[in-house]
XYZ file of C-alpha atoms in Angstrom:
298
model
C 101.206 72.277 113.259
C 97.851 73.205 114.655
C 95.114 71.054 113.305
C 91.637 72.447 113.828
C 89.911 74.314 111.027
C 87.089 76.690 111.841
C 84.341 77.256 109.286
C 85.062 80.177 107.006
C 81.612 81.555 107.832
C 82.796 82.279 111.360
C 85.716 84.290 110.016
C 83.428 86.266 107.691
C 81.535 87.689 110.697
C 84.617 89.719 111.582
C 85.487 91.872 108.545
C 88.526 93.413 110.255
C 89.968 90.082 111.398
C 91.764 89.226 108.174
C 93.296 92.715 107.650
C 94.583 92.604 111.237
C 96.047 89.109 110.922
C 97.527 89.900 107.509
C 99.223 93.027 108.874
C 100.710 91.121 111.820
C 101.809 88.305 109.520
C 103.598 90.678 107.149
C 105.347 92.446 110.042
C 106.451 89.168 111.600
C 107.462 87.463 108.363
C 109.550 90.377 107.099
C 111.238 91.027 110.439
C 113.389 87.901 110.294
C 115.869 89.911 108.255
C 116.352 92.347 111.136
C 117.172 89.696 113.721
C 119.522 87.869 111.374
C 121.229 91.144 110.451
C 122.031 91.775 114.122
C 122.858 88.236 115.250
C 124.691 86.940 112.172
C 127.498 89.427 112.727
C 128.436 87.482 115.840
C 127.643 83.829 115.022
C 127.282 81.323 112.218
C 123.848 80.688 110.767
C 123.394 77.232 112.325
C 124.380 78.499 115.786
C 121.988 81.407 115.309
C 119.120 79.085 114.355
C 119.923 76.760 117.263
C 119.573 79.524 119.833
C 116.546 81.004 118.097
C 114.615 77.727 118.210
C 115.900 76.636 121.629
C 114.931 79.881 123.348
C 111.547 79.913 121.593
C 110.796 76.340 122.642
C 111.936 76.786 126.249
C 109.843 79.935 126.696
C 106.762 78.131 125.367
C 107.385 74.858 127.239
C 105.810 75.722 130.634
C 102.720 77.117 128.869
C 102.515 74.054 126.619
C 102.592 71.749 129.655
C 100.173 73.762 131.809
C 97.644 75.093 129.275
C 95.796 72.998 126.750
C 95.097 69.282 126.276
C 97.490 66.685 127.581
C 100.279 65.978 125.101
C 100.303 62.371 123.945
C 103.325 60.731 122.380
C 101.442 60.360 119.102
C 100.601 64.071 119.025
C 104.199 64.991 119.840
C 105.456 62.683 117.094
C 103.105 64.166 114.508
C 103.966 67.735 115.471
C 107.688 66.933 115.506
C 107.382 65.798 111.891
C 105.831 69.123 110.957
C 108.580 70.852 112.943
C 111.213 69.088 110.871
C 109.530 70.310 107.699
C 108.457 73.840 108.649
C 111.404 74.789 110.878
C 114.491 72.646 110.317
C 114.290 71.900 106.587
C 112.767 75.265 105.668
C 115.011 77.601 107.680
C 118.027 75.294 107.617
C 117.863 74.783 103.868
C 118.025 78.491 103.169
C 120.782 78.942 105.755
C 122.883 76.211 104.155
C 122.321 77.690 100.702
C 123.593 81.071 101.896
C 126.644 79.414 103.457
C 127.310 77.788 100.076
C 127.452 81.305 98.561
C 124.048 81.381 96.896
C 123.394 85.143 96.706
C 121.129 86.348 99.487
C 118.895 88.260 97.073
C 118.219 85.128 95.050
C 117.521 83.095 98.211
C 115.074 85.758 99.402
C 113.331 85.838 96.039
C 112.829 82.062 95.970
C 111.608 82.116 99.578
C 109.104 84.829 98.732
C 107.635 82.735 95.921
C 106.228 80.421 98.601
C 102.617 81.637 98.057
C 102.819 80.633 94.398
C 103.725 77.056 95.357
C 100.983 76.973 97.980
C 98.421 78.238 95.481
C 99.426 75.487 93.048
C 99.102 72.801 95.748
C 95.886 74.030 97.357
C 93.609 72.793 94.600
C 94.804 69.171 94.186
C 95.443 68.642 97.920
C 92.716 70.735 99.566
C 90.178 71.251 96.819
C 90.503 75.021 97.299
C 90.102 76.246 93.734
C 91.434 79.694 92.887
C 89.357 81.864 90.585
C 90.772 83.470 87.448
C 90.936 86.767 89.305
C 92.955 85.159 92.092
C 95.403 83.599 89.625
C 95.741 86.980 87.933
C 96.344 88.576 91.335
C 98.976 85.935 92.086
C 100.747 86.691 88.803
C 100.666 90.432 89.510
C 102.047 89.876 93.034
C 104.913 87.781 91.638
C 105.749 90.596 89.202
C 105.792 93.026 92.137
C 108.182 90.789 94.083
C 110.474 90.583 91.039
C 110.497 94.388 90.714
C 111.396 94.822 94.391
C 114.109 92.152 94.278
C 115.600 92.970 90.872
C 118.448 95.198 92.077
C 119.690 92.575 94.549
C 119.579 89.616 92.167
C 122.709 87.785 91.040
C 123.540 84.153 90.408
C 126.905 83.791 92.144
C 129.213 80.789 91.982
C 127.553 78.318 94.370
C 127.320 74.613 93.443
C 124.259 73.636 91.445
C 122.779 71.574 94.282
C 122.734 74.658 96.539
C 120.384 76.450 94.146
C 118.125 73.395 94.096
C 118.218 73.395 97.892
C 116.586 76.822 98.044
C 113.742 75.667 95.798
C 113.380 72.441 97.775
C 113.206 74.284 101.103
C 110.481 76.550 99.795
C 108.479 73.603 98.429
C 108.799 71.698 101.715
C 107.226 74.568 103.623
C 104.480 74.809 101.001
C 103.711 71.097 101.436
C 103.748 71.488 105.234
C 101.281 74.383 104.977
C 98.722 72.514 102.883
C 99.079 69.374 105.030
C 98.475 71.525 108.090
C 95.280 72.859 106.544
C 94.100 69.376 105.602
C 94.561 67.829 109.059
C 91.394 68.510 111.046
C 91.089 65.542 113.365
C 93.518 66.399 116.143
C 93.158 69.785 117.821
C 96.231 71.347 119.416
C 96.600 74.979 120.503
C 99.137 77.039 118.614
C 101.453 77.497 121.604
C 101.744 73.732 122.083
C 102.414 72.905 118.450
C 104.879 75.764 118.049
C 106.710 74.627 121.190
C 107.177 71.143 119.720
C 108.218 72.546 116.341
C 110.896 74.826 117.763
C 112.293 72.293 120.233
C 112.515 69.726 117.436
C 114.324 72.266 115.294
C 116.697 73.161 118.144
C 117.869 69.551 118.509
C 118.642 69.262 114.798
C 120.172 72.730 114.490
C 122.254 71.985 117.593
C 123.697 68.868 115.985
C 124.558 70.875 112.873
C 126.132 73.682 114.910
C 128.215 71.193 116.879
C 129.933 70.095 113.685
C 131.080 73.699 113.230
C 132.288 74.307 116.774
C 130.847 75.228 120.175
C 127.190 75.814 121.036
C 128.084 78.692 123.358
C 126.341 81.926 122.305
C 128.340 85.102 121.713
C 127.869 87.332 124.761
C 127.405 90.532 122.808
C 124.764 93.217 122.587
C 124.044 92.694 118.892
C 123.542 88.945 119.318
C 121.169 89.550 122.227
C 119.160 92.092 120.203
C 119.021 89.680 117.280
C 117.793 86.819 119.449
C 115.086 88.936 121.092
C 113.897 90.037 117.656
C 113.997 86.550 116.147
C 112.232 84.893 119.074
C 109.507 87.435 119.832
C 108.687 88.741 116.366
C 110.058 86.427 113.668
C 109.067 83.245 115.545
C 106.257 83.907 118.021
C 104.441 86.558 115.988
C 105.077 85.228 112.473
C 104.522 81.505 113.055
C 101.673 81.915 115.550
C 99.740 84.303 113.292
C 100.432 82.131 110.240
C 99.164 78.951 111.921
C 96.143 80.749 113.389
C 95.267 82.261 110.014
C 95.399 78.832 108.387
C 92.652 77.728 110.757
C 90.364 80.530 109.651
C 91.042 81.255 105.986
C 91.944 79.449 102.757
C 95.635 78.638 102.625
C 96.225 80.494 99.326
C 94.680 83.649 100.768
C 96.851 83.488 103.874
C 100.052 82.809 101.988
C 99.376 85.640 99.506
C 100.117 88.157 102.256
C 103.721 86.901 102.276
C 104.208 88.521 98.869
C 104.390 91.828 100.747
C 107.347 90.609 102.790
C 110.112 91.834 100.393
C 108.993 95.487 100.193
C 108.326 95.609 103.941
C 111.780 94.111 104.538
C 113.213 96.992 102.500
C 111.392 99.404 104.829
C 112.866 97.648 107.882
C 116.344 98.001 106.357
C 115.765 101.683 105.664
C 114.460 102.475 109.152
C 117.007 100.479 111.158
C 120.121 100.308 108.969
C 119.759 103.405 106.758
C 119.757 101.342 103.571
C 118.520 103.420 100.611
C 115.060 103.146 99.137
C 114.619 103.264 95.375
C 111.764 104.096 93.063
C 111.701 100.470 91.904
C 111.002 99.339 95.465
C 107.964 101.612 95.742
C 106.758 100.575 92.299
C 107.130 96.916 93.270
C 105.266 97.557 96.524
C 102.356 99.145 94.646
C 102.179 96.289 92.131
C 102.367 93.692 94.907
C 99.588 95.386 96.862
C 97.307 95.184 93.835
C 98.081 91.484 93.374
C 97.552 90.617 97.049
C 94.273 92.556 97.112
C 92.984 90.654 94.066
C 94.045 87.298 95.506
C 92.606 87.939 98.954
C 89.203 89.028 97.631
C 88.529 85.701 95.917
C-alpha cells in the first residue's frame, strides 16, 4: 500500500477535501455490487476476480513503470504482501464464503463492519485514540447498517469454517489498513502500489480459477459491462481514494465512511436493477449518516 503520511494540519486547510474524498469513496466502495451483479451471471467468482485484478494491473503497469520512483525488488515485495492481504485474502475470502453458500446478506453485513474492526485496532497499533463521541457515532453507524441489512439476513447451511472465513477476511483488511497507515518510511505513489496489489492478486486468483476450469473470459455484453465497472469504479476509484485518504486522515475516520456503503448499494440496486426500496432502508440510511457524522467530527 502507499506509505507516506501527510500531516493532518495540511488536510485541515482544505475543509471540502474530506467531504469530496468521502463521497468518492462511498460511491466506489458500494459500486462493487453492480459490477459483480453483471459479471457473475456469466462467470464464476474466482474467474471474475482474476480478470478484474489482471485488467486493473495491466492498465496501471505502463504508468507505474514510467511515472514515479524506480521500483526496487524490496518495494515490490513489500507491496505484494499488502496485495495478498488487501486484495487476494480480502476479496477472495468473501468470494469463497459465498461459493460455500454463506448468505450474501450476511457476507455483506460482516464486510461492512470493517470500520468497527479498524477503530478497535487504531488505538493499540497507531495510537489514534477515539473520543467517546466517536465511539458513540461508531455504535450508531453499526445500528444503521443492521437496520439496512436486516431484511436480507439469514444464516443458511454453509459449513462453520465458511462463516469464520468472512470474519477473517474482514479482519485481514482491517490489519492491512492500520499497517498501511503506520508505514511512513517508504513513499510510493498510489498508482504504483495499486498496480502491484492487483497484479499480485491476479496471479493468485488465476491459480484458483484454473482449478475450476479455463481462464478464458465469457465474450458477452454483461461480462464486459461488469469488468468495466469493477475495474474503473470498484478498483481504481475505491482503492485509490481509500489509500489516498489514509495518507491524509486518521484511519478510523476514513473507514467510517464505509458504513454508508450498504444503503448506497441499495440505491444502486434500485436505479439499475429496479430492486424495491423500503422504509427500513431509508431509516437505516438516516441512522448511519448520524453515526458517520459523529465519528468523522472527532
